[in-house]
Amino acid sequence: MTTSTIEALAMTTETPVLNSEQNRRARIERRQAVIMPTMAIVIALLVWEGLVRYYEVPHYVIPAPSLIAQTLVKDWSSLMSSMMFTVRLTMLSLACAIAGGVLLGMIFALSRTVEMSFFPFAVILQVTPVVAIAPLILIYVRDTFTALLICAWIVAFFPILSNTVIGLRSADHNLRDLFKLYRATPLQRLRFLLAPSALPYFMAALKIAGGLALIGAVVAEFVAGTAGQNTGLASRILESSFRNEIPRMFAALFLVSVLGIVIFLATSWLSRLVLGRWHESEIRRET
C-alpha cells in the first residue's frame, strides 16, 4: 500500500470525527448565544425587582418588573392594538425605504449627473430632525397614517440609498472589463456582477434601516400624539405620562423594545440566509 493511499484512508477516517466535533461546537455556540443573554436579562430583572422592594421605591417613580408585567396583562388588548399600528407603520415605511432607496440608488450608480443633482436633497432629508419636519407633514397631509408613514420613511430611506450606491460601485473593475469584453447585456451585468457586489452593503443597510424605521415611527407618533391624534405605542406612552400611569408607560416602552429586538433579529437572520454561504462577513469559521 502506497503512502498516498494511507494518507487518503487517514483523511477519510478523520473527516467524520472533525465534522462531528465542528457540529458539537456549533451547537454549543448556538445554545450559549441564547442562554447567556437570557441569564443576563433575568439577573438584571431580579436585581431591579429586589432594589425596588428593598428601598420601597414608589411605583410612580420606578415600578417593579412584576407590576409592569401585571399591567401588561391587564391592558393587553389596548396595548396590542397600539403595537399592531406601530408594526404596520414600521413595516410599510421600511418597505417604502427599500423600494425607493434601491431604485434611486441604481439610478445614481448609473448616472453621476443625476446623483450630483439630487443627492443633496437626500442629505437634507437625512440631517434634518424628523421632529422638526413631522408637524409640517401633519399639517400638509390630511391622512394621519400617511403623514406618519412619510416621517418614518424619511428616517429609514438614506441608509438604503447610500449603501446601495456604494455597493453597486464597488464591483471589481477587472470584472467590469470582462463583462464588457463578452458583451454582457445591462441586465446580465446587474444580475451577475452589480447585484452580488451590492448585496452585502444592502443587507448591512437593512439592519440599520429596520431600527431607524421603528424610531421614525415612534417619534412621528409622539408628534401626532401631542396634536391629539390616537395612533400607536408612542400615544400610549404619552397618554400614560399625562395620567401619571408609570407602570403602563413602562409596559408600552417594553413592547417598543421587544419590537426593535425582533426587527434586528429578523434582519440579522435574513443577512445570514442570503450571505451565509458565500460572503466572508457571514461565513462562520473555526477559530
XYZ file of N, CA and C in Angstrom:
861
model
N 0.865 -1.196 0.000
C 0.000 0.000 0.000
C 0.894 1.237 0.000
N 0.636 2.134 -0.899
C 1.465 3.320 -1.050
C 1.164 4.341 0.043
N 2.084 5.307 0.156
C 1.911 6.366 1.158
C 0.688 7.217 0.869
N 0.445 7.515 -0.401
C -0.722 8.331 -0.760
C -2.016 7.632 -0.396
N -2.047 6.299 -0.540
C -3.252 5.552 -0.173
C -3.500 5.616 1.324
N -2.413 5.484 2.101
C -2.540 5.562 3.559
C -3.052 6.935 3.977
N -2.491 7.998 3.355
C -2.942 9.344 3.696
C -4.409 9.553 3.329
N -4.817 8.976 2.199
C -6.222 9.113 1.798
C -7.139 8.416 2.785
N -6.731 7.209 3.237
C -7.540 6.493 4.223
C -7.605 7.259 5.540
N -6.486 7.846 5.926
C -6.471 8.610 7.173
C -7.400 9.812 7.094
N -7.400 10.456 5.938
C -8.279 11.614 5.770
C -9.740 11.214 5.820
N -10.071 10.060 5.216
C -11.471 9.617 5.220
C -11.925 9.200 6.599
N -11.006 8.687 7.430
C -11.396 8.277 8.779
C -11.477 9.458 9.724
N -10.668 10.507 9.464
C -10.670 11.652 10.354
C -11.776 12.653 10.033
N -12.246 12.665 8.801
C -13.242 13.666 8.404
C -14.522 13.586 9.215
N -15.135 12.381 9.420
C -16.352 12.342 10.236
C -16.138 12.845 11.651
N -14.931 12.536 12.222
C -14.654 12.991 13.575
C -14.599 14.511 13.627
N -13.910 15.090 12.607
C -13.820 16.538 12.575
C -15.186 17.169 12.372
N -15.991 16.565 11.479
C -17.317 17.123 11.230
C -18.184 17.051 12.475
N -18.122 15.920 13.185
C -18.923 15.793 14.400
C -18.462 16.770 15.469
N -17.150 16.994 15.564
C -16.631 17.955 16.530
C -17.072 19.371 16.170
N -17.034 19.698 14.884
C -17.488 21.020 14.456
C -18.974 21.207 14.725
N -19.756 20.170 14.477
C -21.194 20.263 14.746
C -21.473 20.442 16.235
N -20.695 19.732 17.061
C -20.878 19.853 18.506
C -20.549 21.269 18.970
N -19.460 21.830 18.465
C -19.097 23.199 18.835
C -20.141 24.197 18.346
N -20.670 23.962 17.160
C -21.698 24.868 16.631
C -22.951 24.829 17.492
N -23.324 23.617 17.956
C -24.499 23.510 18.825
C -24.269 24.227 20.150
N -23.064 24.084 20.698
C -22.747 24.758 21.960
C -22.794 26.273 21.785
N -22.250 26.764 20.672
C -22.265 28.209 20.426
C -23.686 28.729 20.271
N -24.537 27.965 19.587
C -25.928 28.395 19.425
C -26.649 28.437 20.767
N -26.390 27.437 21.610
C -27.013 27.442 22.936
C -26.513 28.607 23.779
N -25.211 28.863 23.725
C -24.658 29.976 24.501
C -25.205 31.315 24.022
N -25.431 31.439 22.710
C -25.970 32.689 22.172
C -27.366 32.978 22.697
N -28.087 31.928 23.114
C -29.426 32.109 23.675
C -29.376 32.175 25.197
N -28.593 31.288 25.804
C -28.589 31.169 27.263
C -27.948 32.384 27.927
N -26.799 32.827 27.423
C -26.074 33.914 28.085
C -26.869 35.221 28.130
N -27.425 35.707 27.010
C -28.242 36.935 27.119
C -29.476 36.752 27.988
N -30.085 35.548 27.928
C -31.270 35.298 28.753
C -30.925 35.369 30.233
N -29.808 34.766 30.616
C -29.380 34.825 32.013
C -29.095 36.259 32.447
N -28.445 37.033 31.575
C -28.143 38.428 31.922
C -29.422 39.236 32.124
N -30.413 39.010 31.261
C -31.683 39.736 31.391
C -32.405 39.335 32.671
N -32.429 38.031 32.967
C -33.105 37.557 34.178
C -32.440 38.125 35.424
N -31.107 38.122 35.455
C -30.389 38.667 36.608
C -30.678 40.157 36.768
N -30.679 40.896 35.657
C -30.964 42.334 35.729
C -32.373 42.594 36.250
N -33.344 41.790 35.808
C -34.722 41.964 36.282
C -34.843 41.634 37.765
N -34.145 40.579 38.205
C -34.184 40.228 39.622
C -33.554 41.316 40.485
N -32.439 41.868 40.030
C -31.802 42.965 40.771
C -32.724 44.178 40.816
N -33.347 44.492 39.693
C -34.298 45.608 39.632
C -35.444 45.395 40.620
N -36.024 44.207 40.593
C -37.139 43.890 41.494
C -36.701 43.985 42.955
N -35.516 43.443 43.247
C -35.037 43.462 44.622
C -34.763 44.862 45.129
N -34.133 45.693 44.308
C -33.830 47.061 44.737
C -35.100 47.880 44.956
N -36.079 47.724 44.067
C -37.332 48.473 44.225
C -38.046 48.072 45.507
N -38.067 46.760 45.791
C -38.741 46.292 47.007
C -37.945 46.665 48.266
N -36.627 46.572 48.193
C -35.811 46.838 49.380
C -35.895 48.311 49.779
N -35.795 49.211 48.816
C -35.830 50.644 49.115
C -37.241 51.217 49.080
N -38.230 50.359 48.821
C -39.637 50.764 48.789
C -39.857 51.976 47.876
N -39.355 51.849 46.665
C -39.490 52.926 45.678
C -40.939 52.990 45.217
N -41.571 54.160 45.219
C -42.967 54.266 44.777
C -43.114 53.857 43.311
N -44.269 53.273 42.989
C -44.474 52.779 41.627
C -44.558 53.916 40.617
N -44.878 55.134 41.085
C -44.940 56.261 40.155
C -43.558 56.853 39.874
N -42.525 56.331 40.541
C -41.145 56.726 40.247
C -40.498 55.671 39.360
N -40.335 54.473 39.895
C -39.843 53.331 39.116
C -40.655 52.113 39.526
N -41.500 51.587 38.670
C -42.279 50.402 39.027
C -41.422 49.143 38.977
N -41.801 48.165 39.768
C -41.111 46.882 39.760
C -41.468 46.109 38.491
N -40.572 45.226 38.014
C -40.893 44.425 36.831
C -42.166 43.605 36.985
N -42.440 43.116 38.202
C -43.666 42.344 38.413
C -44.905 43.202 38.184
N -44.870 44.468 38.619
C -46.000 45.371 38.403
C -46.150 45.711 36.921
N -45.032 45.855 36.233
C -45.092 46.114 34.787
C -45.714 44.927 34.062
N -45.343 43.708 34.488
C -45.928 42.511 33.875
C -47.426 42.433 34.142
N -47.845 42.751 35.360
C -49.277 42.758 35.667
C -50.025 43.784 34.816
N -49.443 44.961 34.660
C -50.068 45.995 33.826
C -50.126 45.564 32.369
N -49.085 44.884 31.926
C -49.056 44.394 30.546
C -50.176 43.400 30.292
N -50.429 42.528 31.257
C -51.517 41.553 31.118
C -52.877 42.242 31.212
N -53.014 43.179 32.143
C -54.302 43.842 32.357
C -54.707 44.694 31.156
N -53.754 45.425 30.582
C -54.047 46.328 29.464
C -53.616 45.741 28.122
N -53.607 44.422 28.029
C -53.069 43.774 26.833
C -53.843 44.137 25.574
N -55.155 44.224 25.647
C -55.959 44.476 24.446
C -55.641 45.839 23.838
N -55.603 46.878 24.661
C -55.312 48.216 24.132
C -53.857 48.342 23.687
N -52.946 47.744 24.452
C -51.535 47.803 24.074
C -51.267 47.014 22.800
N -51.950 45.881 22.636
C -51.742 45.077 21.440
C -52.235 45.796 20.192
N -53.397 46.431 20.273
C -53.895 47.179 19.112
C -52.954 48.326 18.751
N -52.416 48.988 19.766
C -51.452 50.061 19.502
C -50.163 49.509 18.907
N -49.712 48.356 19.399
C -48.493 47.768 18.868
C -48.675 47.353 17.413
N -49.828 46.813 17.054
C -50.073 46.424 15.671
C -50.067 47.645 14.754
N -50.560 48.769 15.254
C -50.486 50.007 14.474
C -49.026 50.387 14.227
N -48.202 50.319 15.274
C -46.785 50.656 15.130
C -46.068 49.666 14.225
N -46.406 48.383 14.331
C -45.793 47.370 13.472
C -46.129 47.642 12.011
N -47.388 47.912 11.739
C -47.795 48.173 10.354
C -47.102 49.421 9.812
N -47.026 50.450 10.624
C -46.353 51.679 10.198
C -44.871 51.441 9.944
N -44.221 50.687 10.819
C -42.787 50.417 10.673
C -42.501 49.579 9.442
N -43.273 48.513 9.227
C -43.029 47.634 8.093
C -43.288 48.332 6.761
N -44.344 49.119 6.693
C -44.635 49.837 5.449
C -43.572 50.891 5.156
N -43.132 51.595 6.185
C -42.085 52.601 5.966
C -40.776 51.947 5.547
N -40.453 50.794 6.125
C -39.242 50.082 5.729
C -39.349 49.579 4.297
N -40.512 49.059 3.923
C -40.712 48.595 2.547
C -40.584 49.748 1.556
N -41.162 50.891 1.882
C -41.043 52.065 1.004
C -39.599 52.547 0.929
N -38.881 52.485 2.054
C -37.476 52.895 2.056
C -36.635 51.963 1.193
N -36.917 50.661 1.257
C -36.179 49.699 0.432
C -36.456 49.944 -1.046
N -37.735 50.078 -1.398
C -38.091 50.283 -2.802
C -37.499 51.584 -3.339
N -37.702 52.675 -2.612
C -37.184 53.957 -3.077
C -35.673 54.036 -3.045
N -35.052 53.499 -1.988
C -33.605 53.566 -1.872
C -32.887 52.747 -2.920
N -33.371 51.535 -3.183
C -32.737 50.680 -4.188
C -32.925 51.261 -5.584
N -34.140 51.694 -5.899
C -34.402 52.246 -7.234
C -33.584 53.510 -7.485
N -33.615 54.431 -6.531
C -32.856 55.666 -6.709
C -31.354 55.409 -6.654
N -30.931 54.428 -5.847
C -29.517 54.085 -5.799
C -29.014 53.541 -7.118
N -29.825 52.734 -7.795
C -29.443 52.229 -9.116
C -29.329 53.371 -10.118
N -30.250 54.324 -10.043
C -30.177 55.475 -10.957
C -28.933 56.305 -10.672
N -28.633 56.537 -9.398
C -27.437 57.300 -9.034
C -26.170 56.583 -9.490
N -26.144 55.253 -9.350
C -24.955 54.496 -9.731
C -24.722 54.522 -11.238
N -25.789 54.663 -12.004
C -25.663 54.674 -13.461
C -25.362 56.058 -14.013
N -25.690 57.107 -13.261
C -25.521 58.465 -13.781
C -24.963 59.371 -12.688
N -23.738 59.846 -12.897
C -23.135 60.796 -11.960
C -23.872 62.133 -11.982
N -24.379 62.505 -13.140
C -25.089 63.777 -13.257
C -26.348 63.786 -12.404
N -27.103 62.702 -12.478
C -28.320 62.597 -11.670
C -27.972 62.587 -10.188
N -26.895 61.889 -9.832
C -26.500 61.832 -8.418
C -26.116 63.213 -7.902
N -25.295 63.937 -8.665
C -24.878 65.265 -8.217
C -26.055 66.229 -8.130
N -27.083 65.992 -8.935
C -28.240 66.885 -8.941
C -29.172 66.637 -7.768
N -29.374 65.361 -7.414
C -30.423 65.033 -6.450
C -29.913 64.502 -5.113
N -28.646 64.084 -5.029
C -28.145 63.542 -3.765
C -28.173 64.572 -2.633
N -27.923 65.868 -2.902
C -28.032 66.847 -1.801
C -29.402 66.874 -1.141
N -30.460 66.615 -1.909
C -31.792 66.588 -1.309
C -31.932 65.411 -0.342
N -31.329 64.279 -0.702
C -31.354 63.124 0.201
C -30.584 63.420 1.482
N -29.475 64.138 1.352
C -28.692 64.511 2.537
C -29.489 65.461 3.423
N -30.210 66.387 2.807
C -31.031 67.324 3.580
C -32.091 66.575 4.384
N -32.730 65.588 3.755
C -33.720 64.787 4.474
C -33.092 64.024 5.631
N -31.836 63.584 5.444
C -31.178 62.796 6.470
C -30.783 63.639 7.672
N -30.267 64.836 7.439
C -29.714 65.634 8.538
C -30.774 66.479 9.241
N -31.937 66.651 8.637
C -32.995 67.431 9.280
C -33.742 66.554 10.270
N -33.842 66.936 11.536
C -34.541 66.097 12.524
C -36.000 65.886 12.136
N -36.438 64.647 12.267
C -37.819 64.336 11.897
C -38.805 65.031 12.823
N -38.366 65.360 14.042
C -39.241 66.088 14.965
C -39.589 67.460 14.408
N -38.655 68.058 13.659
C -38.915 69.370 13.080
C -39.791 69.281 11.835
N -39.703 68.162 11.116
C -40.475 68.012 9.881
C -41.874 67.494 10.155
N -42.025 66.659 11.168
C -43.303 65.982 11.402
C -44.484 66.937 11.568
N -44.374 68.033 12.340
C -45.541 68.922 12.450
C -45.983 69.501 11.112
N -45.015 69.822 10.245
C -45.368 70.351 8.930
C -46.067 69.295 8.081
N -45.550 68.068 8.133
C -46.171 66.996 7.352
C -47.585 66.724 7.850
N -47.776 66.755 9.164
C -49.119 66.537 9.717
C -50.089 67.647 9.310
N -49.564 68.840 9.054
C -50.420 69.937 8.598
C -50.766 69.775 7.119
N -49.753 69.418 6.311
C -49.955 69.374 4.868
C -50.666 68.103 4.411
N -50.464 66.999 5.116
C -51.079 65.719 4.738
C -52.265 65.475 5.667
N -53.434 65.342 5.107
C -54.635 65.229 5.932
C -54.745 63.870 6.612
N -54.376 62.809 5.903
C -54.474 61.473 6.487
C -53.337 61.266 7.486
N -53.687 60.945 8.720
C -52.672 60.822 9.777
C -51.700 59.689 9.500
N -52.206 58.530 9.091
C -51.316 57.393 8.862
C -50.335 57.691 7.732
N -50.806 58.326 6.668
C -49.909 58.672 5.564
C -48.830 59.646 6.016
N -49.202 60.606 6.848
C -48.218 61.560 7.365
C -47.168 60.858 8.220
N -47.608 59.943 9.079
C -46.658 59.192 9.904
C -45.771 58.307 9.045
N -46.340 57.731 7.989
C -45.569 56.883 7.081
C -44.468 57.682 6.398
N -44.771 58.889 5.992
C -43.759 59.739 5.358
C -42.635 60.058 6.342
N -42.985 60.358 7.582
C -41.969 60.672 8.598
C -41.042 59.482 8.842
N -41.615 58.304 9.005
C -40.792 57.117 9.246
C -39.955 56.768 8.021
N -40.516 56.970 6.835
C -39.779 56.688 5.597
C -38.561 57.598 5.466
N -38.707 58.858 5.834
C -37.591 59.804 5.745
C -36.406 59.324 6.577
N -36.679 58.781 7.747
C -35.601 58.336 8.640
C -34.910 57.087 8.097
N -35.675 56.159 7.523
C -35.115 54.873 7.097
C -34.573 54.889 5.680
N -34.832 55.935 4.924
C -34.531 55.942 3.495
C -33.043 56.060 3.199
N -32.345 56.960 3.883
C -30.978 57.307 3.497
C -29.991 56.144 3.603
N -29.986 55.329 4.669
C -29.026 54.216 4.703
C -29.168 53.257 3.527
N -30.406 52.979 3.113
C -30.612 52.098 1.965
C -30.036 52.730 0.708
N -30.330 54.000 0.497
C -29.834 54.699 -0.694
C -28.314 54.753 -0.720
N -27.708 55.178 0.370
C -26.262 55.354 0.412
C -25.526 54.036 0.209
N -25.930 53.000 0.929
C -25.242 51.719 0.806
C -25.480 51.058 -0.541
N -26.642 51.273 -1.132
C -26.894 50.710 -2.457
C -25.972 51.332 -3.492
N -25.807 52.636 -3.437
C -24.908 53.316 -4.374
C -23.473 52.828 -4.189
N -23.021 52.756 -2.937
C -21.653 52.300 -2.672
C -21.471 50.857 -3.134
N -22.457 49.999 -2.858
C -22.345 48.603 -3.247
C -22.314 48.406 -4.747
N -23.150 49.127 -5.469
C -23.172 48.988 -6.929
C -21.878 49.474 -7.558
N -21.208 50.416 -6.914
C -19.958 50.944 -7.464
C -18.722 50.217 -6.946
N -18.912 49.248 -6.076
C -17.764 48.533 -5.513
C -17.410 47.277 -6.296
N -18.097 47.031 -7.399
C -17.772 45.859 -8.215
C -16.360 45.992 -8.775
N -15.655 44.879 -8.841
C -14.277 44.872 -9.312
C -14.197 45.380 -10.756
N -13.258 46.296 -11.001
C -13.138 46.877 -12.344
C -12.666 45.849 -13.364
N -11.872 44.895 -12.943
C -11.458 43.844 -13.869
C -12.654 43.013 -14.326
N -13.561 42.733 -13.395
C -14.770 42.007 -13.776
C -15.667 42.863 -14.664
N -15.704 44.158 -14.410
C -16.463 45.042 -15.297
C -15.928 44.967 -16.728
N -14.597 45.015 -16.849
C -13.990 44.929 -18.181
C -14.267 43.575 -18.820
N -14.264 42.518 -18.019
C -14.544 41.187 -18.552
C -15.974 41.097 -19.076
N -16.917 41.667 -18.340
C -18.306 41.657 -18.802
C -18.460 42.465 -20.088
N -17.722 43.582 -20.190
C -17.766 44.355 -21.429
C -17.148 43.576 -22.584
N -16.065 42.865 -22.285
C -15.391 42.088 -23.322
C -16.310 41.028 -23.908
N -17.092 40.389 -23.055
C -18.022 39.353 -23.521
C -19.385 39.933 -23.919
N -19.463 41.258 -23.976
C -20.665 41.950 -24.436
C -21.910 41.531 -23.642
N -21.771 41.554 -22.346
C -22.915 41.227 -21.490
C -23.947 42.346 -21.572
N -25.195 41.968 -21.519
C -26.278 42.946 -21.549
C -26.343 43.680 -20.204
N -26.975 44.847 -20.162
C -27.117 45.550 -18.875
C -27.805 44.705 -17.811
N -28.790 43.914 -18.209
C -29.470 43.052 -17.242
C -28.535 41.979 -16.709
N -27.684 41.428 -17.573
C -26.720 40.422 -17.124
C -25.681 41.031 -16.191
N -25.232 42.244 -16.499
C -24.277 42.916 -15.593
C -24.910 43.186 -14.238
N -26.176 43.592 -14.254
C -26.853 43.860 -12.987
C -27.043 42.583 -12.182
N -27.439 41.507 -12.852
C -27.775 40.266 -12.141
C -26.539 39.528 -11.647
N -25.509 39.437 -12.480
C -24.376 38.572 -12.153
C -23.162 39.323 -11.601
N -23.137 40.643 -11.704
C -21.977 41.391 -11.226
C -22.352 42.450 -10.191
N -23.224 43.371 -10.564
C -23.513 44.505 -9.689
C -24.333 44.106 -8.471
N -25.377 43.297 -8.680
C -26.233 42.901 -7.553
C -25.470 42.091 -6.505
N -24.689 41.053 -6.886
C -23.908 40.348 -5.855
C -22.909 41.249 -5.142
N -22.365 42.231 -5.854
C -21.426 43.149 -5.218
C -22.119 44.066 -4.219
N -23.340 44.480 -4.541
C -24.058 45.419 -3.673
C -24.809 44.735 -2.547
N -25.027 43.423 -2.654
C -25.871 42.732 -1.680
C -25.358 42.826 -0.246
N -24.054 42.625 0.027
C -23.591 42.778 1.421
C -23.817 44.184 1.966
N -23.615 45.189 1.145
C -23.860 46.569 1.579
C -25.344 46.791 1.859
N -26.189 46.220 1.004
C -27.630 46.381 1.197
C -28.093 45.701 2.479
N -27.586 44.504 2.769
C -28.005 43.800 3.975
C -27.546 44.543 5.225
N -26.353 45.146 5.167
C -25.906 45.961 6.304
C -26.808 47.175 6.488
N -27.211 47.790 5.377
C -28.114 48.940 5.462
C -29.483 48.527 5.975
N -29.912 47.315 5.638
C -31.226 46.851 6.079
C -31.283 46.719 7.596
N -30.190 46.248 8.206
C -30.152 46.162 9.668
C -30.308 47.541 10.304
N -29.657 48.535 9.704
C -29.746 49.893 10.245
C -31.122 50.485 9.983
N -31.607 50.326 8.759
C -32.876 50.945 8.378
C -34.054 50.349 9.135
N -33.976 49.066 9.506
C -35.063 48.464 10.267
C -35.269 49.153 11.603
N -34.171 49.381 12.319
C -34.276 50.095 13.589
C -34.661 51.549 13.412
N -34.131 52.182 12.363
C -34.465 53.584 12.125
C -35.930 53.759 11.744
N -36.485 52.793 11.020
C -37.907 52.873 10.674
C -38.769 52.853 11.929
N -38.394 52.005 12.896
C -39.131 51.969 14.159
C -38.969 53.281 14.922
N -37.747 53.799 14.968
C -37.514 55.072 15.656
C -38.320 56.191 15.003
N -38.291 56.240 13.677
C -39.058 57.264 12.979
C -40.545 57.142 13.217
N -41.040 55.899 13.262
C -42.468 55.693 13.514
C -42.850 56.161 14.914
N -42.034 55.822 15.909
C -42.342 56.203 17.292
C -42.267 57.720 17.468
N -41.236 58.345 16.889
C -41.113 59.801 17.002
C -42.294 60.490 16.331
N -42.677 60.012 15.153
C -43.825 60.609 14.460
C -45.108 60.414 15.257
N -45.253 59.252 15.896
C -46.432 59.020 16.728
C -46.453 59.952 17.935
N -45.286 60.235 18.494
C -45.219 61.194 19.599
C -45.724 62.569 19.162
N -45.253 63.009 17.996
C -45.682 64.318 17.498
C -47.179 64.320 17.230
N -47.676 63.234 16.633
C -49.116 63.142 16.383
C -49.894 63.069 17.690
N -49.323 62.411 18.701
C -49.994 62.318 19.995
C -50.122 63.661 20.680
N -49.100 64.496 20.549
C -49.191 65.836 21.129
C -50.233 66.692 20.415
N -50.535 66.315 19.157
C -51.565 67.036 18.402
C -52.955 66.451 18.623
N -53.054 65.464 19.513
C -54.361 64.893 19.831
C -54.749 63.694 19.002
N -53.814 63.160 18.185
C -54.119 62.001 17.357
C -53.823 60.722 18.138
N -54.727 59.759 18.065
C -54.556 58.472 18.738
C -53.951 57.482 17.751
N -52.694 57.106 17.966
C -52.005 56.255 16.994
C -51.504 54.973 17.655
N -50.167 54.819 17.769
C -49.603 53.557 18.219
C -49.073 53.590 19.635
N -47.984 52.843 19.851
C -47.432 52.700 21.194
C -46.945 54.031 21.763
N -46.446 54.907 20.914
C -45.995 56.207 21.410
C -47.150 57.001 22.011
N -48.330 56.849 21.435
C -49.504 57.524 22.002
C -49.846 56.971 23.378
N -49.674 55.639 23.544
C -49.925 55.046 24.859
C -48.916 55.562 25.883
N -47.649 55.699 25.473
C -46.631 56.227 26.384
C -46.958 57.666 26.762
N -47.316 58.462 25.772
C -47.643 59.863 26.031
C -48.883 59.989 26.906
N -49.884 59.194 26.607
C -51.122 59.212 27.393
C -50.871 58.794 28.834
N -50.039 57.758 29.017
C -49.737 57.284 30.371
C -48.950 58.313 31.164
N -48.061 59.035 30.493
C -47.304 60.073 31.205
C -48.212 61.213 31.643
N -49.205 61.563 30.820
C -50.147 62.614 31.206
C -50.992 62.189 32.408
N -51.349 60.904 32.460
C -52.194 60.392 33.540
C -51.387 59.883 34.727
N -50.066 59.988 34.641
C -49.176 59.506 35.699
C -49.336 58.004 35.932
N -49.599 57.256 34.853
C -49.683 55.796 34.914
C -48.335 55.223 34.473
N -47.373 55.304 35.376
C -45.997 54.948 35.035
C -45.847 53.463 34.685
N -46.485 52.525 35.405
C -46.360 51.118 35.000
C -46.859 50.862 33.576
N -47.954 51.511 33.193
C -48.465 51.354 31.827
C -47.500 51.955 30.808
N -46.855 53.037 31.173
C -45.867 53.645 30.289
C -44.678 52.710 30.094
N -44.223 52.073 31.172
C -43.124 51.116 31.066
C -43.539 49.898 30.246
N -44.794 49.475 30.374
C -45.270 48.330 29.598
C -45.249 48.638 28.105
N -45.700 49.834 27.731
C -45.657 50.227 26.320
C -44.221 50.360 25.830
N -43.355 50.904 26.680
C -41.945 51.026 26.319
C -41.303 49.649 26.150
N -41.704 48.696 26.984
C -41.206 47.329 26.855
C -41.592 46.735 25.502
N -42.814 46.974 25.057
C -43.252 46.450 23.764
C -42.483 47.091 22.617
N -42.166 48.378 22.739
C -41.348 49.033 21.717
C -39.967 48.388 21.650
N -39.376 48.106 22.804
C -38.060 47.472 22.843
C -38.103 46.073 22.247
N -39.139 45.311 22.591
C -39.277 43.962 22.039
C -39.415 44.020 20.528
N -40.187 44.964 20.039
C -40.360 45.113 18.597
C -39.037 45.440 17.913
N -38.238 46.312 18.518
C -36.933 46.627 17.955
C -36.002 45.428 17.938
N -36.025 44.625 19.004
C -35.186 43.423 19.047
C -35.617 42.427 17.982
N -36.920 42.262 17.810
C -37.431 41.334 16.796
C -37.002 41.776 15.398
N -37.075 43.070 15.127
C -36.656 43.577 13.820
C -35.171 43.317 13.592
N -34.351 43.561 14.614
C -32.911 43.322 14.466
C -32.614 41.842 14.243
N -33.254 40.974 15.011
C -33.026 39.539 14.841
C -33.488 39.067 13.472
N -34.613 39.595 12.994
C -35.123 39.189 11.686
C -34.181 39.626 10.567
N -33.685 40.851 10.627
C -32.762 41.316 9.593
C -31.414 40.594 9.682
N -30.963 40.268 10.883
C -29.717 39.507 11.029
C -29.878 38.103 10.472
N -31.013 37.470 10.746
C -31.276 36.139 10.193
C -31.337 36.186 8.675
N -31.972 37.209 8.122
C -32.057 37.338 6.668
C -30.679 37.548 6.061
N -29.834 38.309 6.739
C -28.475 38.526 6.249
C -27.683 37.224 6.230
N -27.802 36.424 7.288
C -27.115 35.127 7.306
C -27.666 34.202 6.233
N -28.969 34.258 6.003
C -29.579 33.399 4.993
C -29.095 33.754 3.595
N -28.971 35.041 3.318
C -28.599 35.484 1.977
C -27.095 35.398 1.748
N -26.298 35.749 2.756
C -24.848 35.854 2.583
C -24.065 34.714 3.202
N -24.722 33.848 3.961
C -24.008 32.873 4.779
C -23.165 31.880 4.016
N -23.496 31.602 2.767
C -22.782 30.564 2.020
C -21.645 31.092 1.157
N -21.563 32.423 0.999
C -20.552 32.900 0.047
C -19.824 34.164 0.481
N -20.335 34.923 1.432
C -19.664 36.177 1.792
C -18.946 36.031 3.126
N -17.757 36.631 3.204
C -16.905 36.478 4.378
C -17.546 37.020 5.650
N -18.398 38.025 5.539
C -18.975 38.641 6.732
C -19.906 37.711 7.488
N -20.452 36.688 6.816
C -21.412 35.798 7.462
C -20.958 34.344 7.514
N -19.793 34.039 6.946
C -19.286 32.667 6.993
C -18.668 32.410 8.360
N -19.107 31.359 9.007
C -18.576 31.005 10.325
C -17.416 30.035 10.154
N -16.266 30.406 10.697
C -15.070 29.582 10.585
C -14.606 29.169 11.970
N -13.875 28.093 11.996
C -13.314 27.604 13.253
C -12.154 28.491 13.668
N -12.128 28.877 14.922
C -11.032 29.707 15.435
C -9.929 28.826 15.995
